[in-house]
Short mmCIF file of C-alpha atoms and ligand atoms in Angstrom, two decimals:
data_model
loop_
_atom_site.label_atom_id
_atom_site.label_comp_id
_atom_site.label_asym_id
_atom_site.label_seq_id
_atom_site.Cartn_x
_atom_site.Cartn_y
_atom_site.Cartn_z
CA MET Y 29 34.83 -23.37 -6.54
CA THR Y 30 34.43 -19.70 -7.19
CA GLN Y 31 33.95 -18.80 -10.83
CA THR Y 32 36.37 -16.32 -12.36
CA ASN Y 33 36.28 -14.81 -15.79
CA ARG Y 34 39.05 -16.39 -17.74
CA PRO Y 35 40.50 -14.20 -20.50
CA ALA Y 36 39.60 -15.24 -24.02
CA THR Y 37 42.49 -17.10 -25.65
CA GLY Y 38 41.30 -17.09 -29.28
CA SER Y 39 42.45 -14.29 -31.61
CA ALA Y 40 41.24 -12.96 -34.92
CA ARG Y 41 43.41 -13.69 -37.93
CA PRO Y 42 45.33 -10.56 -38.78
CA ALA Y 43 44.76 -9.17 -42.27
CA SER Y 44 48.32 -8.92 -43.60
CA HIS Y 45 49.80 -10.03 -46.95
CA ARG Y 46 53.44 -9.94 -46.00
CA PRO Y 47 54.48 -13.46 -44.95
CA LEU Y 48 57.23 -12.38 -42.54
CA ALA Y 49 55.04 -9.88 -40.84
CA LEU Y 50 52.33 -12.50 -40.62
CA VAL Y 51 54.61 -15.08 -39.05
CA THR Y 52 55.95 -12.52 -36.59
CA LEU Y 53 52.48 -11.41 -35.70
CA VAL Y 54 51.19 -14.96 -35.24
CA LEU Y 55 54.20 -15.90 -33.16
CA GLY Y 56 53.89 -12.74 -31.15
CA LEU Y 57 50.23 -13.37 -30.49
CA LEU Y 58 50.93 -16.96 -29.58
CA VAL Y 59 53.52 -15.94 -27.04
CA ALA Y 60 51.23 -13.24 -25.65
CA CYS Y 61 48.37 -15.70 -25.38
CA LEU Y 62 50.51 -18.29 -23.67
CA ALA Y 63 51.83 -15.76 -21.20
CA PHE Y 64 48.37 -14.39 -20.56
CA GLY Y 65 46.91 -17.87 -20.21
CA ALA Y 66 49.66 -18.88 -17.82
CA ARG Y 67 49.05 -15.82 -15.68
CA ALA Y 68 45.35 -16.50 -15.63
CA ALA Y 69 45.99 -20.12 -14.78
CA ARG Y 70 48.23 -19.05 -11.89
CA ALA Y 71 45.50 -16.75 -10.58
CA ASP Y 72 42.97 -19.55 -10.90
CA GLU Y 73 45.27 -21.97 -9.15
CA ALA Y 74 45.69 -19.55 -6.29
CA LEU Y 75 41.95 -19.24 -6.06
CA ASP Y 76 41.40 -22.97 -6.38
CA ALA Y 77 43.99 -23.57 -3.71
CA SER Y 78 42.42 -21.06 -1.34
CA VAL Y 79 40.32 -22.53 1.41
CA PRO Y 80 37.05 -20.93 2.48
CA VAL Y 81 36.63 -20.44 6.19
CA TYR Y 82 32.95 -20.42 7.14
CA ARG Y 83 31.38 -18.39 9.90
CA ILE Y 84 28.46 -19.80 11.84
CA TYR Y 85 26.66 -18.13 14.71
CA ASN Y 86 25.17 -19.63 17.83
CA ARG Y 87 22.10 -17.68 18.87
CA SER Y 88 21.97 -18.96 22.39
CA THR Y 89 25.61 -18.35 23.30
CA GLY Y 90 26.35 -15.48 20.93
CA GLU Y 91 29.47 -17.22 19.67
CA HIS Y 92 30.79 -17.02 16.11
CA LEU Y 93 32.56 -20.21 15.12
CA LEU Y 94 35.13 -20.39 12.34
CA THR Y 95 35.67 -23.57 10.45
CA ALA Y 96 37.10 -24.65 7.13
CA ASP Y 97 35.43 -28.01 7.60
CA GLU Y 98 32.35 -28.12 5.43
CA ASN Y 99 30.90 -31.08 7.29
CA GLU Y 100 31.20 -29.24 10.57
CA LYS Y 101 29.57 -26.17 9.04
CA ASN Y 102 26.68 -28.21 7.62
CA TYR Y 103 26.15 -30.23 10.76
CA GLN Y 104 26.15 -27.24 13.09
CA SER Y 105 23.94 -25.19 10.78
CA SER Y 106 21.22 -27.79 11.12
CA HIS Y 107 21.67 -27.88 14.91
CA GLY Y 108 20.82 -24.41 16.07
CA TRP Y 109 23.70 -22.47 14.51
CA ARG Y 110 23.14 -20.02 11.70
CA TYR Y 111 25.41 -20.11 8.69
CA GLU Y 112 26.56 -16.55 8.02
CA GLY Y 113 28.68 -17.06 4.92
CA ILE Y 114 32.35 -17.30 4.07
CA ALA Y 115 34.24 -15.21 6.58
CA PHE Y 116 37.41 -15.14 4.50
CA ARG Y 117 39.61 -17.36 2.34
CA THR Y 118 42.92 -18.71 3.45
CA PRO Y 119 45.94 -20.30 1.78
CA ALA Y 120 46.07 -24.10 1.70
CA THR Y 121 49.40 -23.97 3.48
CA GLY Y 122 51.05 -21.32 5.57
CA ASP Y 123 50.98 -20.36 9.21
CA GLU Y 124 48.87 -22.73 11.26
CA VAL Y 125 45.83 -21.64 13.22
CA TYR Y 126 45.21 -23.77 16.28
CA ARG Y 127 41.71 -24.09 17.68
CA LEU Y 128 41.06 -24.67 21.34
CA TYR Y 129 37.76 -25.50 22.97
CA ASN Y 130 36.80 -24.63 26.50
CA THR Y 131 34.80 -27.56 27.86
CA ALA Y 132 33.43 -25.47 30.73
CA THR Y 133 32.25 -22.37 28.86
CA HIS Y 134 32.01 -23.93 25.36
CA ASP Y 135 33.99 -21.05 23.89
CA HIS Y 136 36.45 -21.52 21.03
CA LEU Y 137 39.76 -19.77 20.68
CA TYR Y 138 41.99 -19.46 17.63
CA THR Y 139 45.63 -18.75 17.91
CA THR Y 140 48.68 -18.84 15.69
CA ASP Y 141 50.87 -18.91 18.77
CA ALA Y 142 52.07 -22.45 19.55
CA HIS Y 143 53.17 -21.37 23.00
CA GLU Y 144 49.71 -20.05 23.86
CA ARG Y 145 48.23 -23.29 22.52
CA ASP Y 146 50.47 -25.40 24.74
CA VAL Y 147 49.95 -23.33 27.85
CA LEU Y 148 46.18 -23.20 27.44
CA SER Y 149 45.71 -26.85 26.56
CA THR Y 150 47.44 -27.92 29.71
CA GLU Y 151 45.24 -25.58 31.71
CA ASN Y 152 42.00 -26.71 33.16
CA GLY Y 153 39.10 -26.58 30.74
CA TRP Y 154 40.86 -26.01 27.41
CA ARG Y 155 41.17 -28.79 24.88
CA TYR Y 156 43.33 -28.49 21.80
CA GLU Y 157 41.30 -29.34 18.69
CA GLY Y 158 43.99 -29.24 16.02
CA VAL Y 159 45.00 -27.04 13.09
CA LYS Y 160 41.79 -25.68 11.59
CA PHE Y 161 43.12 -23.54 8.74
CA HIS Y 162 46.20 -21.67 7.57
CA VAL Y 163 46.79 -17.96 7.42
CA ILE Y 164 49.50 -15.45 6.73
CA LYS Y 165 50.91 -14.16 10.00
CA ALA Y 166 53.23 -11.41 8.85
CA ASP Y 167 51.86 -8.40 7.02
CA PRO Y 168 52.61 -9.21 3.36
CA GLY Y 169 52.34 -5.53 2.56
CA ASN Y 170 50.35 -6.16 -0.60
CA PRO Y 171 46.73 -5.15 -0.18
CA THR Y 172 45.61 -6.92 -3.35
CA THR Y 173 46.78 -10.38 -2.37
CA ALA Y 174 46.33 -10.34 1.38
CA TYR Y 175 43.48 -9.05 3.48
CA PRO Y 176 43.68 -8.21 7.16
CA VAL Y 177 41.37 -10.19 9.44
CA TYR Y 178 40.47 -8.10 12.47
CA ARG Y 179 39.78 -9.35 15.95
CA LEU Y 180 37.16 -7.89 18.27
CA TRP Y 181 36.61 -8.66 21.92
CA ASN Y 182 33.13 -8.68 23.46
CA THR Y 183 33.46 -7.48 27.03
CA LEU Y 184 29.88 -8.48 27.88
CA ASN Y 185 29.95 -12.08 26.66
CA LYS Y 186 31.36 -13.79 29.70
CA GLY Y 187 33.13 -17.03 28.98
CA VAL Y 188 31.68 -17.72 25.55
CA GLY Y 189 31.40 -15.68 22.37
CA THR Y 190 34.21 -13.54 23.69
CA HIS Y 191 35.89 -12.90 20.34
CA LEU Y 192 34.98 -12.27 16.76
CA TRP Y 193 37.26 -12.45 13.74
CA THR Y 194 36.17 -10.51 10.69
CA LEU Y 195 37.54 -9.44 7.38
CA ASP Y 196 34.80 -6.86 7.08
CA GLU Y 197 36.32 -3.54 7.99
CA ASN Y 198 32.91 -1.97 8.26
CA GLU Y 199 31.87 -4.57 10.81
CA TYR Y 200 35.13 -3.96 12.67
CA GLN Y 201 34.44 -0.22 12.78
CA THR Y 202 30.71 -0.28 13.56
CA LEU Y 203 30.34 -3.08 16.15
CA PRO Y 204 31.95 -1.00 18.92
CA GLN Y 205 29.35 1.70 18.28
CA GLY Y 206 26.63 -0.68 19.50
CA GLY Y 207 23.27 -1.53 17.97
CA SER Y 208 21.09 -4.60 17.45
CA GLY Y 209 20.74 -5.01 21.18
CA THR Y 210 24.44 -4.65 21.96
CA PRO Y 211 25.33 -1.50 23.89
CA ALA Y 212 27.99 0.85 22.56
CA GLY Y 213 31.41 -0.05 23.88
CA ALA Y 214 30.65 -3.73 24.42
CA TRP Y 215 32.87 -4.69 21.48
CA LYS Y 216 36.48 -3.58 21.61
CA GLN Y 217 38.83 -3.55 18.65
CA GLU Y 218 41.93 -5.69 19.07
CA GLY Y 219 43.72 -5.08 15.78
CA VAL Y 220 44.77 -7.39 12.96
CA ALA Y 221 44.88 -11.05 13.98
CA TRP Y 222 46.32 -12.37 10.72
CA TYR Y 223 46.01 -12.02 6.95
CA ALA Y 224 43.79 -14.02 4.60
CA THR Y 225 44.15 -14.56 0.86
CA GLY Y 226 40.86 -13.04 -0.06
CA PRO Y 227 37.20 -12.49 0.42
CA PHE Y 228 35.97 -13.44 -3.08
CA GLU Y 229 32.45 -13.65 -1.65
CA ALA Y 230 30.12 -11.26 0.04
CA ALA Y 231 30.93 -10.61 3.67
CA PRO Y 232 28.61 -12.14 6.27
CA LYS Y 233 25.19 -10.54 6.54
CA PRO Y 234 24.48 -8.23 9.48
CA SER Y 235 22.43 -9.91 12.13
CA THR Y 236 18.64 -9.66 12.32
CA PRO Y 237 16.33 -9.04 15.31
CA TYR Y 238 15.86 -12.77 15.76
CA ASP Y 239 19.56 -13.52 15.51
CA THR Y 240 20.18 -10.96 18.19
CA HIS Y 241 17.31 -11.79 20.51
CA GLY Y 242 16.20 -15.36 19.76
CA ALA Y 243 13.10 -16.91 21.26
CA LEU Y 244 11.15 -14.65 23.63
CA SER Y 245 9.38 -15.30 26.88
CA VAL Y 246 7.35 -13.35 29.43
CA ARG Y 247 8.83 -12.43 32.79
CA GLY Y 248 6.70 -10.33 35.09
CA THR Y 249 5.12 -7.69 32.87
CA ASP Y 250 8.02 -7.82 30.39
CA ILE Y 251 8.78 -9.66 27.24
CA VAL Y 252 12.39 -10.79 27.59
CA ASP Y 253 14.71 -12.16 24.93
CA GLU Y 254 16.60 -15.42 24.93
CA TYR Y 255 19.29 -13.85 27.12
CA GLY Y 256 16.83 -12.53 29.67
CA ARG Y 257 17.07 -8.94 28.49
CA LYS Y 258 13.91 -6.82 28.35
CA PHE Y 259 12.65 -6.66 24.82
CA GLN Y 260 9.94 -4.70 23.01
CA LEU Y 261 8.21 -5.73 19.81
CA ARG Y 262 7.22 -2.94 17.46
CA GLY Y 263 5.74 -3.19 14.01
CA MET Y 264 2.82 -3.11 11.65
CA SER Y 265 -0.36 -5.11 11.44
CA THR Y 266 -1.71 -6.05 8.07
CA HIS Y 267 -5.33 -5.20 7.39
CA GLY Y 268 -7.68 -8.15 6.78
CA LEU Y 269 -5.90 -10.80 4.71
CA SER Y 270 -9.11 -11.50 2.78
CA PHE Y 271 -9.88 -7.84 1.97
CA THR Y 272 -9.36 -6.05 -1.36
CA GLU Y 273 -9.44 -2.26 -1.78
CA GLU Y 274 -8.50 -0.03 -4.72
CA GLY Y 275 -7.89 -3.21 -6.69
CA VAL Y 276 -5.20 -4.39 -4.29
CA PRO Y 277 -5.80 -7.67 -2.45
CA PHE Y 278 -4.37 -7.11 1.02
CA LYS Y 279 -2.80 -10.55 1.02
CA ASP Y 280 -0.32 -9.07 -1.48
CA TYR Y 281 1.24 -7.04 1.33
CA VAL Y 282 2.34 -10.33 2.82
CA ASN Y 283 5.63 -10.48 0.97
CA ARG Y 284 9.30 -10.53 1.88
CA ASP Y 285 10.12 -7.15 0.33
CA ALA Y 286 7.33 -5.43 2.25
CA PHE Y 287 8.56 -6.89 5.51
CA GLN Y 288 12.12 -5.99 4.65
CA THR Y 289 11.05 -2.39 4.06
CA LEU Y 290 9.41 -2.42 7.47
CA ARG Y 291 12.51 -3.91 9.07
CA ASP Y 292 15.17 -1.81 7.39
CA ASP Y 293 13.41 1.47 6.69
CA TRP Y 294 10.89 1.60 9.54
CA GLY Y 295 12.89 -0.20 12.22
CA ALA Y 296 10.14 -2.76 12.77
CA ASN Y 297 11.02 -6.09 14.35
CA CYS Y 298 7.56 -7.66 14.11
CA VAL Y 299 4.60 -8.00 11.76
CA ARG Y 300 1.03 -9.03 12.59
CA LEU Y 301 -1.04 -11.09 10.19
CA ALA Y 302 -4.69 -10.12 10.76
CA MET Y 303 -6.85 -12.99 9.60
CA TYR Y 304 -10.50 -12.00 9.95
CA THR Y 305 -12.75 -14.83 11.03
CA GLU Y 306 -16.11 -13.38 9.98
CA SER Y 307 -16.58 -10.55 7.52
CA TYR Y 308 -15.29 -10.19 3.97
CA MET Y 309 -14.74 -13.87 3.25
CA GLY Y 310 -13.15 -14.39 6.64
CA TYR Y 311 -11.82 -17.78 7.67
CA CYS Y 312 -15.11 -18.97 9.22
CA ASN Y 313 -17.35 -17.07 6.87
CA GLY Y 314 -16.89 -18.43 3.39
CA GLY Y 315 -13.19 -17.67 3.13
CA ASN Y 316 -10.89 -20.16 1.44
CA LYS Y 317 -9.32 -21.76 4.50
CA GLU Y 318 -6.46 -23.35 2.65
CA GLU Y 319 -5.61 -20.14 0.84
CA LEU Y 320 -5.73 -18.14 4.07
CA LYS Y 321 -3.48 -20.63 5.81
CA GLY Y 322 -1.15 -20.39 2.82
CA ILE Y 323 -0.97 -16.62 3.23
CA VAL Y 324 -0.18 -17.02 6.91
CA ARG Y 325 2.54 -19.53 6.03
CA ARG Y 326 3.98 -17.17 3.48
CA GLY Y 327 4.03 -14.39 6.07
CA VAL Y 328 5.71 -16.57 8.67
CA ASN Y 329 8.32 -17.74 6.18
CA ALA Y 330 9.09 -14.21 5.01
CA ALA Y 331 9.40 -12.99 8.60
CA THR Y 332 11.57 -15.96 9.52
CA ASP Y 333 13.81 -15.38 6.57
CA LEU Y 334 14.26 -11.77 7.66
CA GLY Y 335 14.73 -12.65 11.32
CA MET Y 336 11.55 -10.82 12.35
CA TYR Y 337 8.88 -11.81 14.83
CA VAL Y 338 5.39 -12.50 13.53
CA ILE Y 339 1.96 -12.59 15.19
CA ILE Y 340 -0.71 -14.90 13.83
CA ASP Y 341 -3.90 -13.00 14.69
CA TRP Y 342 -7.28 -14.76 14.87
CA HIS Y 343 -9.12 -11.56 14.09
CA ILE Y 344 -12.53 -11.89 15.70
CA LEU Y 345 -14.56 -8.68 15.41
CA GLU Y 346 -18.04 -8.99 13.90
CA ASN Y 347 -18.70 -12.01 16.05
CA GLY Y 348 -17.34 -10.81 19.37
CA ASN Y 349 -17.67 -14.09 21.24
CA PRO Y 350 -14.57 -16.24 20.67
CA THR Y 351 -16.40 -19.40 21.70
CA ALA Y 352 -18.74 -19.04 18.72
CA ARG Y 353 -16.06 -20.38 16.37
CA GLU Y 354 -14.03 -22.30 18.90
CA GLY Y 355 -13.92 -25.47 16.81
CA ASP Y 356 -12.36 -23.63 13.91
CA ALA Y 357 -9.96 -21.81 16.22
CA ARG Y 358 -8.84 -25.06 17.81
CA GLU Y 359 -8.21 -26.70 14.46
CA PHE Y 360 -6.44 -23.63 13.06
CA PHE Y 361 -4.13 -23.12 16.02
CA ASP Y 362 -3.41 -26.82 16.29
CA GLN Y 363 -2.24 -26.90 12.69
CA MET Y 364 -0.30 -23.63 12.81
CA SER Y 365 1.51 -24.42 16.06
CA ARG Y 366 2.35 -27.90 14.77
CA GLU Y 367 3.85 -26.42 11.63
CA PHE Y 368 5.69 -23.63 13.42
CA LYS Y 369 6.74 -25.41 16.58
CA ASP Y 370 10.41 -24.85 15.75
CA HIS Y 371 9.90 -21.17 14.93
CA GLY Y 372 10.83 -19.22 18.02
CA ASN Y 373 9.71 -16.04 16.24
CA VAL Y 374 5.99 -16.88 15.99
CA LEU Y 375 3.42 -15.50 18.47
CA TYR Y 376 -0.22 -16.53 18.58
CA GLU Y 377 -3.02 -14.02 19.17
CA ILE Y 378 -6.07 -16.14 19.83
CA CYS Y 379 -8.94 -13.59 19.81
CA ASN Y 380 -8.38 -10.07 18.52
CA GLU Y 381 -11.22 -8.14 20.11
CA PRO Y 382 -13.97 -9.84 22.07
CA ASN Y 383 -17.02 -7.57 22.18
CA GLY Y 384 -20.82 -7.57 22.21
CA GLY Y 385 -21.05 -7.99 25.95
CA VAL Y 386 -18.95 -11.15 26.17
CA ASP Y 387 -17.39 -11.23 29.63
CA TRP Y 388 -13.86 -12.06 30.77
CA TYR Y 389 -14.99 -15.32 32.32
CA THR Y 390 -16.06 -16.60 28.89
CA ILE Y 391 -12.87 -15.38 27.19
CA LYS Y 392 -10.72 -16.85 29.92
CA GLY Y 393 -12.42 -20.23 29.50
CA TYR Y 394 -11.76 -20.09 25.75
CA ALA Y 395 -8.11 -19.17 26.36
CA GLU Y 396 -7.70 -22.00 28.85
CA ARG Y 397 -8.87 -24.44 26.20
CA ILE Y 398 -7.00 -23.00 23.17
CA ILE Y 399 -3.64 -22.29 24.84
CA PRO Y 400 -3.07 -25.98 25.75
CA VAL Y 401 -3.72 -26.91 22.10
CA ILE Y 402 -0.91 -24.57 21.03
CA ARG Y 403 1.42 -25.52 23.86
CA ALA Y 404 0.98 -29.23 23.19
CA ASN Y 405 2.87 -28.60 19.95
CA ASP Y 406 5.02 -25.66 20.95
CA PRO Y 407 5.46 -25.61 24.74
CA ASP Y 408 7.19 -22.22 24.87
CA ALA Y 409 4.96 -20.33 22.44
CA ILE Y 410 3.92 -16.82 23.41
CA VAL Y 411 0.17 -16.30 23.35
CA ILE Y 412 -1.76 -13.02 23.37
CA VAL Y 413 -5.29 -13.11 24.76
CA GLY Y 414 -7.86 -10.45 23.88
CA THR Y 415 -9.84 -8.78 26.66
CA PRO Y 416 -13.52 -7.67 26.84
CA GLU Y 417 -14.84 -4.54 25.09
CA TRP Y 418 -12.58 -4.62 22.04
CA SER Y 419 -9.54 -5.48 24.15
CA GLN Y 420 -9.82 -2.60 26.55
CA ARG Y 421 -10.70 -4.38 29.80
CA VAL Y 422 -7.25 -5.33 30.98
CA ASP Y 423 -8.61 -4.52 34.44
CA SER Y 424 -10.92 -7.54 34.25
CA ALA Y 425 -8.01 -9.75 33.27
CA ALA Y 426 -5.81 -8.27 36.00
CA ALA Y 427 -8.43 -9.14 38.57
CA ASP Y 428 -8.67 -12.74 37.39
CA ARG Y 429 -5.57 -13.82 35.55
CA ILE Y 430 -5.01 -17.11 33.83
CA TRP Y 431 -2.94 -19.16 36.26
CA GLY Y 432 -1.08 -22.41 35.81
CA PRO Y 433 0.88 -23.35 32.69
CA SER Y 434 -1.55 -21.56 30.37
CA GLY Y 435 -0.81 -18.32 32.17
CA GLU Y 436 2.92 -18.58 31.51
CA ASN Y 437 4.30 -16.78 28.47
CA THR Y 438 0.86 -15.29 28.03
CA LEU Y 439 0.14 -11.60 27.46
CA TYR Y 440 -3.14 -9.73 27.54
CA ALA Y 441 -4.21 -7.44 24.72
CA LEU Y 442 -4.93 -3.78 25.12
CA HIS Y 443 -5.97 -1.92 21.96
CA PHE Y 444 -6.26 1.84 21.67
CA TYR Y 445 -7.31 4.29 18.98
CA ALA Y 446 -5.72 7.58 19.93
CA ASN Y 447 -8.66 9.90 19.35
CA THR Y 448 -11.13 7.70 21.21
CA HIS Y 449 -9.17 6.08 24.00
CA THR Y 450 -7.26 8.59 26.02
CA GLN Y 451 -5.94 9.08 29.54
CA TRP Y 452 -8.66 6.98 31.13
CA LEU Y 453 -7.49 3.92 29.22
CA ARG Y 454 -3.84 4.73 29.93
CA ASP Y 455 -4.75 4.85 33.63
CA ARG Y 456 -6.30 1.44 33.26
CA MET Y 457 -3.20 0.10 31.56
CA ASN Y 458 -0.95 1.49 34.28
CA ALA Y 459 -3.07 -0.02 37.01
CA ALA Y 460 -3.09 -3.42 35.31
CA LEU Y 461 0.70 -3.30 34.81
CA ASP Y 462 1.10 -2.29 38.45
CA ALA Y 463 -0.96 -5.32 39.38
CA GLY Y 464 1.55 -7.43 37.43
CA LEU Y 465 -0.43 -8.09 34.26
CA PRO Y 466 1.75 -8.46 31.14
CA ILE Y 467 0.16 -6.35 28.38
CA PHE Y 468 0.65 -6.26 24.64
CA ILE Y 469 -0.74 -3.41 22.52
CA SER Y 470 -1.19 -5.78 19.60
CA GLU Y 471 -3.19 -3.13 17.73
CA PHE Y 472 -3.45 0.62 17.88
CA GLY Y 473 -4.57 3.37 15.56
CA THR Y 474 -3.55 7.01 15.48
CA CYS Y 475 -7.20 8.04 14.84
CA ASP Y 476 -10.82 7.31 15.80
CA ALA Y 477 -11.87 3.81 16.79
CA SER Y 478 -13.75 3.56 13.52
CA GLY Y 479 -10.37 3.55 11.78
CA ASN Y 480 -11.31 6.70 9.92
CA GLY Y 481 -11.09 10.38 10.88
CA GLY Y 482 -9.73 12.14 13.92
CA LEU Y 483 -5.98 11.71 13.59
CA ASN Y 484 -4.57 12.59 16.97
CA PHE Y 485 -0.80 12.40 17.11
CA GLY Y 486 -0.64 14.19 20.46
CA GLU Y 487 -2.56 11.39 22.16
CA ALA Y 488 -0.77 8.75 20.10
CA GLN Y 489 2.55 10.16 21.31
CA GLN Y 490 1.44 10.00 24.92
CA TRP Y 491 0.47 6.39 24.41
CA LEU Y 492 3.76 5.35 22.83
CA ASP Y 493 5.80 7.28 25.39
CA LEU Y 494 4.05 5.35 28.11
CA ALA Y 495 4.34 2.04 26.28
CA ASN Y 496 8.06 2.59 25.66
CA ARG Y 497 8.64 3.61 29.26
CA ARG Y 498 6.93 0.50 30.56
CA ASN Y 499 8.29 -1.84 27.90
CA VAL Y 500 4.89 -2.61 26.42
CA SER Y 501 5.08 -3.85 22.83
CA TRP Y 502 2.99 -2.20 20.11
CA MET Y 503 1.70 -2.90 16.61
CA ASN Y 504 0.04 -0.33 14.37
CA TRP Y 505 -3.15 -0.74 12.33
CA SER Y 506 -2.68 -0.98 9.36
CA LEU Y 507 -0.35 -1.70 6.44
CA CYS Y 508 -2.61 -1.01 3.47
CA LEU Y 509 -3.89 1.64 1.08
CA LYS Y 510 -7.56 1.63 2.11
CA ASN Y 511 -8.93 5.13 1.95
CA GLU Y 512 -9.23 5.63 5.72
CA SER Y 513 -7.11 7.53 8.25
CA ALA Y 514 -5.60 4.48 9.93
CA SER Y 515 -3.96 3.24 6.73
CA ALA Y 516 -0.23 3.74 6.32
CA ILE Y 517 -0.11 3.89 2.51
CA GLN Y 518 -1.66 6.54 0.25
CA PRO Y 519 -4.78 5.24 -1.55
CA TRP Y 520 -3.21 5.95 -4.94
CA CYS Y 521 0.03 4.13 -4.22
CA LYS Y 522 -0.16 0.56 -5.43
CA LYS Y 523 3.37 -0.37 -4.41
CA LEU Y 524 3.62 -3.49 -2.28
CA SER Y 525 6.99 -2.63 -0.72
CA GLY Y 526 9.70 0.01 -0.76
CA TRP Y 527 7.39 2.95 -0.06
CA GLU Y 528 8.92 6.41 -0.11
CA THR Y 529 7.79 8.77 2.63
CA TRP Y 530 5.65 10.78 0.21
CA GLU Y 531 3.79 7.57 -0.60
CA LEU Y 532 2.85 7.13 3.03
CA THR Y 533 -0.15 8.77 4.69
CA ASP Y 534 0.12 11.14 7.64
CA SER Y 535 -0.45 8.19 9.91
CA GLY Y 536 2.08 6.06 8.05
CA ASN Y 537 4.75 8.72 8.29
CA TRP Y 538 4.08 9.39 11.92
CA VAL Y 539 4.19 5.71 12.85
CA ARG Y 540 7.32 5.16 10.80
CA GLY Y 541 8.97 8.05 12.62
CA ALA Y 542 7.93 6.70 16.02
CA MET Y 543 9.19 3.25 15.12
CA ARG Y 544 12.50 4.50 13.79
CA ALA Y 545 13.02 6.61 16.89
CA ALA Y 546 12.28 3.68 19.18
CA ALA Y 547 14.67 1.51 17.19
CA GLY Y 548 17.38 4.14 17.38
CA LEU Y 549 17.51 4.66 13.60
C1 IDC W 602 -11.45 -1.84 10.67
C2 IDC W 602 -10.83 -1.48 9.35
C3 IDC W 602 -11.90 -1.13 8.35
C4 IDC W 602 -12.90 -2.26 8.29
C5 IDC W 602 -13.45 -2.54 9.67
C6 IDC W 602 -14.46 -3.67 9.70
O1 IDC W 602 -9.94 -0.42 9.53
O2 IDC W 602 -11.32 -0.90 7.09
O3 IDC W 602 -13.94 -1.90 7.42
O4 IDC W 602 -12.37 -2.86 10.52
O5 IDC W 602 -13.89 -4.86 9.40
C7 IDC W 602 -10.39 -2.48 15.55
C8 IDC W 602 -10.31 -3.77 14.83
C9 IDC W 602 -9.96 -3.57 13.39
C10 IDC W 602 -10.67 -2.36 12.85
C11 IDC W 602 -10.11 -1.13 13.56
C12 IDC W 602 -10.66 0.19 13.06
O6 IDC W 602 -9.43 -4.69 15.43
O7 IDC W 602 -10.35 -4.72 12.67
O8 IDC W 602 -10.39 -2.26 11.48
N1 IDC W 602 -10.36 -1.28 14.98
O9 IDC W 602 -12.04 0.27 13.23
N2 IDC W 602 -10.53 -2.31 16.84
C13 IDC W 602 -10.65 -1.00 17.10
C14 IDC W 602 -10.56 -0.32 15.92
#
């Protein structure tokens, strides 16, 4: 039941010495209290009697289901539907809303029109499911006791998810403008469907990147979403999870508020968790394995909660040969993919930047052994494989791709630092894409390859223009305050989320702008 503030019924004893006046006053107060109490009780009764209608959302069909049945809500929410909140409240009795189910398309339809119900339920495919809740059909003309519930029609959802009922006027006005992967004009306003008794609770939350796009896969050189639409991941990489600079442990950036800032203010849909394997107490080099796994878990949970995608990055660098720590990698990815097998938003990057002369043949062998470990737990997981020479030799990978099941849903990493890697590396990327190699820019910097000096936004712009044109996903290095050009946050700013633009570095501001533009913010 929703809590309401009941008026206080006690009253202070009036300070009067005249008996008659006292009696009158007491009687008067008593009557006032009774009347007030009765009014409050009536309001409470109305509220108690109102029935919440829940809204749940099916990611794979795009349908919003309305139900006043709590069991149905709970059951569906644990079976692939997302609970979005109380859509509106309805009177316990009133005009009946009939629900029909289309057994062919799996769509649901709500109507207050008994004739429509009868016609449809005798037609092929529709099954009448009964009265699901009650509403007020005629406009009661009193905006404080009745709330219009609007109906929208989705012209793109064929057969299922065709309609949406909402009490949220803002949602009714903004959905037709497009956004979150839905083109402008896809939703059409259809007016007031009926009236409800009240909202009393927050309106449903707007949908997140994951709600809109679901689990991803690789088709040709593209990442596509659950509905087969081309999709691009864009976001920030953390710096090393085991690093500390300026007194700030970088693991502290792995928090929900930070990711929410990236999602809502930057337009990011993805974060990358860079877990170094060697230097600075890396995972295989004296780092606390359990703690590091805990940070990764925290990051995945925060991203999941926010409906963002998240890359678990096995950040090899100092030791450029991924086979050197293959045992650790196997164990790590086995555990992570087991834990996150039901998370369609998790991607696995199995070797950040092979280097030190290690060839593609060696990396490919490593990938062909690690990918099956991940896929044994999570058959559809997306994997990103690093390429030789700090993930620049996509040409080697293009010439000798990973085939068979391990090659499916697998992307190849290309990393660039704008002031070091210029047109020659873009040419290489183009050629590899032309040869059909799916590429992911899982790390880039706007500066020199050292991570410090040489900011070059002209080159960076050329890179992102190309990546956007060819639907190549990109992640920027890095979300931290280290005093080096690549960092997004000013070295003096200790905030762990909610950064203002003046608290961002030149690189941070530039990347934020590029991300917002790409997201259409
Ligand atoms: C750099 C960091 C820097 C750190 C150094 C060594 O920015 O603070 O001291 O690593 O650990 C990469 C790597 C990435 C590098 C980055 C910049 O993936 O770890 O980070 N870079 O040098 N590849 C190309 C450049």
